[in-house]
PDB file of C-alpha atoms in Angstrom:
ATOM      1  CA  MET A 158     -62.534   4.317  26.977  1.00  0.00           C
ATOM      2  CA  ARG A 159     -60.922   2.112  28.834  1.00  0.00           C
ATOM      3  CA  ARG A 160     -60.825  -0.090  26.290  1.00  0.00           C
ATOM      4  CA  LEU A 161     -59.370   1.495  23.593  1.00  0.00           C
ATOM      5  CA  VAL A 162     -56.947   2.423  25.869  1.00  0.00           C
ATOM      6  CA  TRP A 163     -56.417  -1.463  27.164  1.00  0.00           C
ATOM      7  CA  MET A 164     -56.465  -2.151  23.329  1.00  0.00           C
ATOM      8  CA  ALA A 165     -53.594   0.362  22.395  1.00  0.00           C
ATOM      9  CA  LEU A 166     -51.094  -0.760  25.617  1.00  0.00           C
ATOM     10  CA  CYS A 167     -51.749  -4.810  24.270  1.00  0.00           C
ATOM     11  CA  ALA A 168     -50.919  -3.396  20.758  1.00  0.00           C
ATOM     12  CA  THR A 169     -47.610  -1.696  22.169  1.00  0.00           C
ATOM     13  CA  ALA A 170     -46.572  -4.755  24.125  1.00  0.00           C
ATOM     14  CA  THR A 171     -47.042  -7.012  21.275  1.00  0.00           C
ATOM     15  CA  ALA A 172     -44.681  -4.291  19.494  1.00  0.00           C
ATOM     16  CA  CYS A 173     -41.854  -4.453  21.598  1.00  0.00           C
ATOM     17  CA  ALA A 174     -41.726  -8.015  21.922  1.00  0.00           C
ATOM     18  CA  ALA A 175     -41.019  -8.608  18.586  1.00  0.00           C
ATOM     19  CA  PRO A 176     -37.368  -9.377  17.417  1.00  0.00           C
ATOM     20  CA  VAL A 177     -36.243  -6.121  16.006  1.00  0.00           C
ATOM     21  CA  PRO A 178     -35.394  -6.264  11.968  1.00  0.00           C
ATOM     22  CA  GLY A 179     -32.110  -5.978  11.594  1.00  0.00           C
ATOM     23  CA  ILE A 180     -30.455  -7.072  15.147  1.00  0.00           C
ATOM     24  CA  ALA A 181     -29.619 -10.909  14.926  1.00  0.00           C
ATOM     25  CA  SER A 182     -30.447 -12.812  17.945  1.00  0.00           C
ATOM     26  CA  PRO A 183     -28.411 -14.645  20.166  1.00  0.00           C
ATOM     27  CA  ARG A 184     -27.585 -18.359  19.238  1.00  0.00           C
ATOM     28  CA  GLN A 185     -28.696 -21.386  21.041  1.00  0.00           C
ATOM     29  CA  VAL A 186     -27.086 -24.363  21.035  1.00  0.00           C
ATOM     30  CA  ILE A 187     -26.786 -27.669  22.894  1.00  0.00           C
ATOM     31  CA  ILE A 188     -23.907 -29.219  25.471  1.00  0.00           C
ATOM     32  CA  GLY A 189     -23.664 -32.783  26.310  1.00  0.00           C
ATOM     33  CA  PHE A 190     -21.126 -33.357  29.501  1.00  0.00           C
ATOM     34  CA  ALA A 191     -18.993 -35.922  30.142  1.00  0.00           C
ATOM     35  CA  GLU A 192     -20.454 -36.555  33.544  1.00  0.00           C
ATOM     36  CA  THR A 193     -23.702 -35.621  35.433  1.00  0.00           C
ATOM     37  CA  THR A 194     -24.186 -31.987  35.638  1.00  0.00           C
ATOM     38  CA  ASP A 195     -26.423 -29.503  37.213  1.00  0.00           C
ATOM     39  CA  THR A 196     -26.647 -27.071  33.973  1.00  0.00           C
ATOM     40  CA  THR A 197     -28.927 -24.775  35.971  1.00  0.00           C
ATOM     41  CA  ALA A 198     -26.132 -23.944  38.583  1.00  0.00           C
ATOM     42  CA  PRO A 199     -24.528 -20.533  38.617  1.00  0.00           C
ATOM     43  CA  ALA A 200     -20.731 -22.567  38.841  1.00  0.00           C
ATOM     44  CA  THR A 201     -21.725 -23.877  35.301  1.00  0.00           C
ATOM     45  CA  LEU A 202     -22.922 -20.979  33.986  1.00  0.00           C
ATOM     46  CA  ALA A 203     -20.283 -18.844  35.272  1.00  0.00           C
ATOM     47  CA  SER A 204     -17.353 -21.380  33.718  1.00  0.00           C
ATOM     48  CA  LEU A 205     -18.704 -21.704  30.235  1.00  0.00           C
ATOM     49  CA  ALA A 206     -18.932 -17.934  30.339  1.00  0.00           C
ATOM     50  CA  GLN A 207     -15.620 -17.819  31.144  1.00  0.00           C
ATOM     51  CA  THR A 208     -14.302 -20.503  28.403  1.00  0.00           C
ATOM     52  CA  SER A 209     -16.816 -18.743  25.841  1.00  0.00           C
ATOM     53  CA  GLN A 210     -16.152 -14.917  26.773  1.00  0.00           C
ATOM     54  CA  VAL A 211     -19.608 -14.183  26.060  1.00  0.00           C
ATOM     55  CA  ALA A 212     -22.521 -14.253  28.260  1.00  0.00           C
ATOM     56  CA  VAL A 213     -24.438 -17.899  28.647  1.00  0.00           C
ATOM     57  CA  SER A 214     -28.023 -18.302  29.950  1.00  0.00           C
ATOM     58  CA  PHE A 215     -29.839 -22.062  30.440  1.00  0.00           C
ATOM     59  CA  VAL A 216     -32.409 -22.642  28.359  1.00  0.00           C
ATOM     60  CA  ALA A 217     -33.840 -26.094  29.381  1.00  0.00           C
ATOM     61  CA  ALA A 218     -32.447 -29.269  30.265  1.00  0.00           C
ATOM     62  CA  ILE A 219     -32.751 -32.463  27.941  1.00  0.00           C
ATOM     63  CA  SER A 220     -31.537 -34.982  30.562  1.00  0.00           C
ATOM     64  CA  PRO A 221     -28.816 -35.242  33.139  1.00  0.00           C
ATOM     65  CA  ARG A 222     -26.064 -34.528  31.009  1.00  0.00           C
ATOM     66  CA  SER A 223     -27.257 -31.947  28.406  1.00  0.00           C
ATOM     67  CA  ALA A 224     -29.161 -28.727  28.260  1.00  0.00           C
ATOM     68  CA  ALA A 225     -30.024 -25.966  26.312  1.00  0.00           C
ATOM     69  CA  TYR A 226     -28.033 -22.527  26.806  1.00  0.00           C
ATOM     70  CA  ARG A 227     -28.424 -19.178  24.421  1.00  0.00           C
ATOM     71  CA  LEU A 228     -24.968 -17.580  24.130  1.00  0.00           C
ATOM     72  CA  ASP A 229     -25.272 -13.778  24.135  1.00  0.00           C
ATOM     73  CA  CYS A 230     -23.573 -13.080  20.061  1.00  0.00           C
ATOM     74  CA  PRO A 231     -25.153 -12.977  17.037  1.00  0.00           C
ATOM     75  CA  PRO A 232     -24.583 -15.915  14.637  1.00  0.00           C
ATOM     76  CA  ALA A 233     -23.108 -14.256  12.098  1.00  0.00           C
ATOM     77  CA  ASP A 234     -19.916 -12.179  14.627  1.00  0.00           C
ATOM     78  CA  PRO A 235     -16.784 -14.159  14.244  1.00  0.00           C
ATOM     79  CA  ALA A 236     -16.340 -13.980  17.725  1.00  0.00           C
ATOM     80  CA  CYS A 237     -19.680 -16.343  18.275  1.00  0.00           C
ATOM     81  CA  ASP A 238     -17.450 -19.033  16.568  1.00  0.00           C
ATOM     82  CA  LYS A 239     -14.819 -18.579  18.854  1.00  0.00           C
ATOM     83  CA  ALA A 240     -17.001 -18.966  21.654  1.00  0.00           C
ATOM     84  CA  ILE A 241     -18.123 -22.172  20.527  1.00  0.00           C
ATOM     85  CA  ALA A 242     -15.135 -23.493  20.090  1.00  0.00           C
ATOM     86  CA  ALA A 243     -13.899 -22.895  22.906  1.00  0.00           C
ATOM     87  CA  LEU A 244     -16.860 -24.385  24.541  1.00  0.00           C
ATOM     88  CA  ARG A 245     -16.031 -27.568  22.463  1.00  0.00           C
ATOM     89  CA  ALA A 246     -12.398 -27.661  23.851  1.00  0.00           C
ATOM     90  CA  HIS A 247     -14.196 -27.287  27.939  1.00  0.00           C
ATOM     91  CA  PRO A 248     -13.034 -30.541  29.704  1.00  0.00           C
ATOM     92  CA  ALA A 249     -16.249 -30.851  31.459  1.00  0.00           C
ATOM     93  CA  VAL A 250     -17.871 -30.805  27.544  1.00  0.00           C
ATOM     94  CA  ARG A 251     -18.644 -34.175  25.656  1.00  0.00           C
ATOM     95  CA  TYR A 252     -20.320 -32.391  22.526  1.00  0.00           C
ATOM     96  CA  LEU A 253     -21.885 -29.059  21.393  1.00  0.00           C
ATOM     97  CA  GLU A 254     -24.340 -28.741  18.609  1.00  0.00           C
ATOM     98  CA  PRO A 255     -26.893 -26.031  17.234  1.00  0.00           C
ATOM     99  CA  ASP A 256     -30.213 -25.772  19.089  1.00  0.00           C
ATOM    100  CA  ARG A 257     -32.160 -26.575  15.524  1.00  0.00           C
ATOM    101  CA  ILE A 258     -36.299 -27.274  15.846  1.00  0.00           C
ATOM    102  CA  LYS A 259     -36.657 -30.017  14.187  1.00  0.00           C
ATOM    103  CA  ASP A 260     -39.370 -31.155  11.792  1.00  0.00           C
ATOM    104  CA  SER A 261     -41.724 -33.717  12.955  1.00  0.00           C
ATOM    105  CA  ARG A 262     -42.626 -35.016   9.697  1.00  0.00           C
TER     106      ARG A 262
END
């Protein structure tokens, strides 16, 4: 009986963790900074969020001057394009590009 309950809970948790069909996921980008930057600092995240007018979450450091971030806006939303344009114009940002999975072949 415990095993059946455990299996049901695991199946439910897995189903809840999966993306919801029809709901766009946030956009992920790589931001390169002009100078060495603490990419996880609350001040950095606040500055990026204030500039873009969307929530910005740190994903991973790439180098002392670049990191991957998640923008809380669906890629198909025109407001997301405006957020990206604003981030590209940010004085501390050297470049911004989409974060894509690279083909290892």
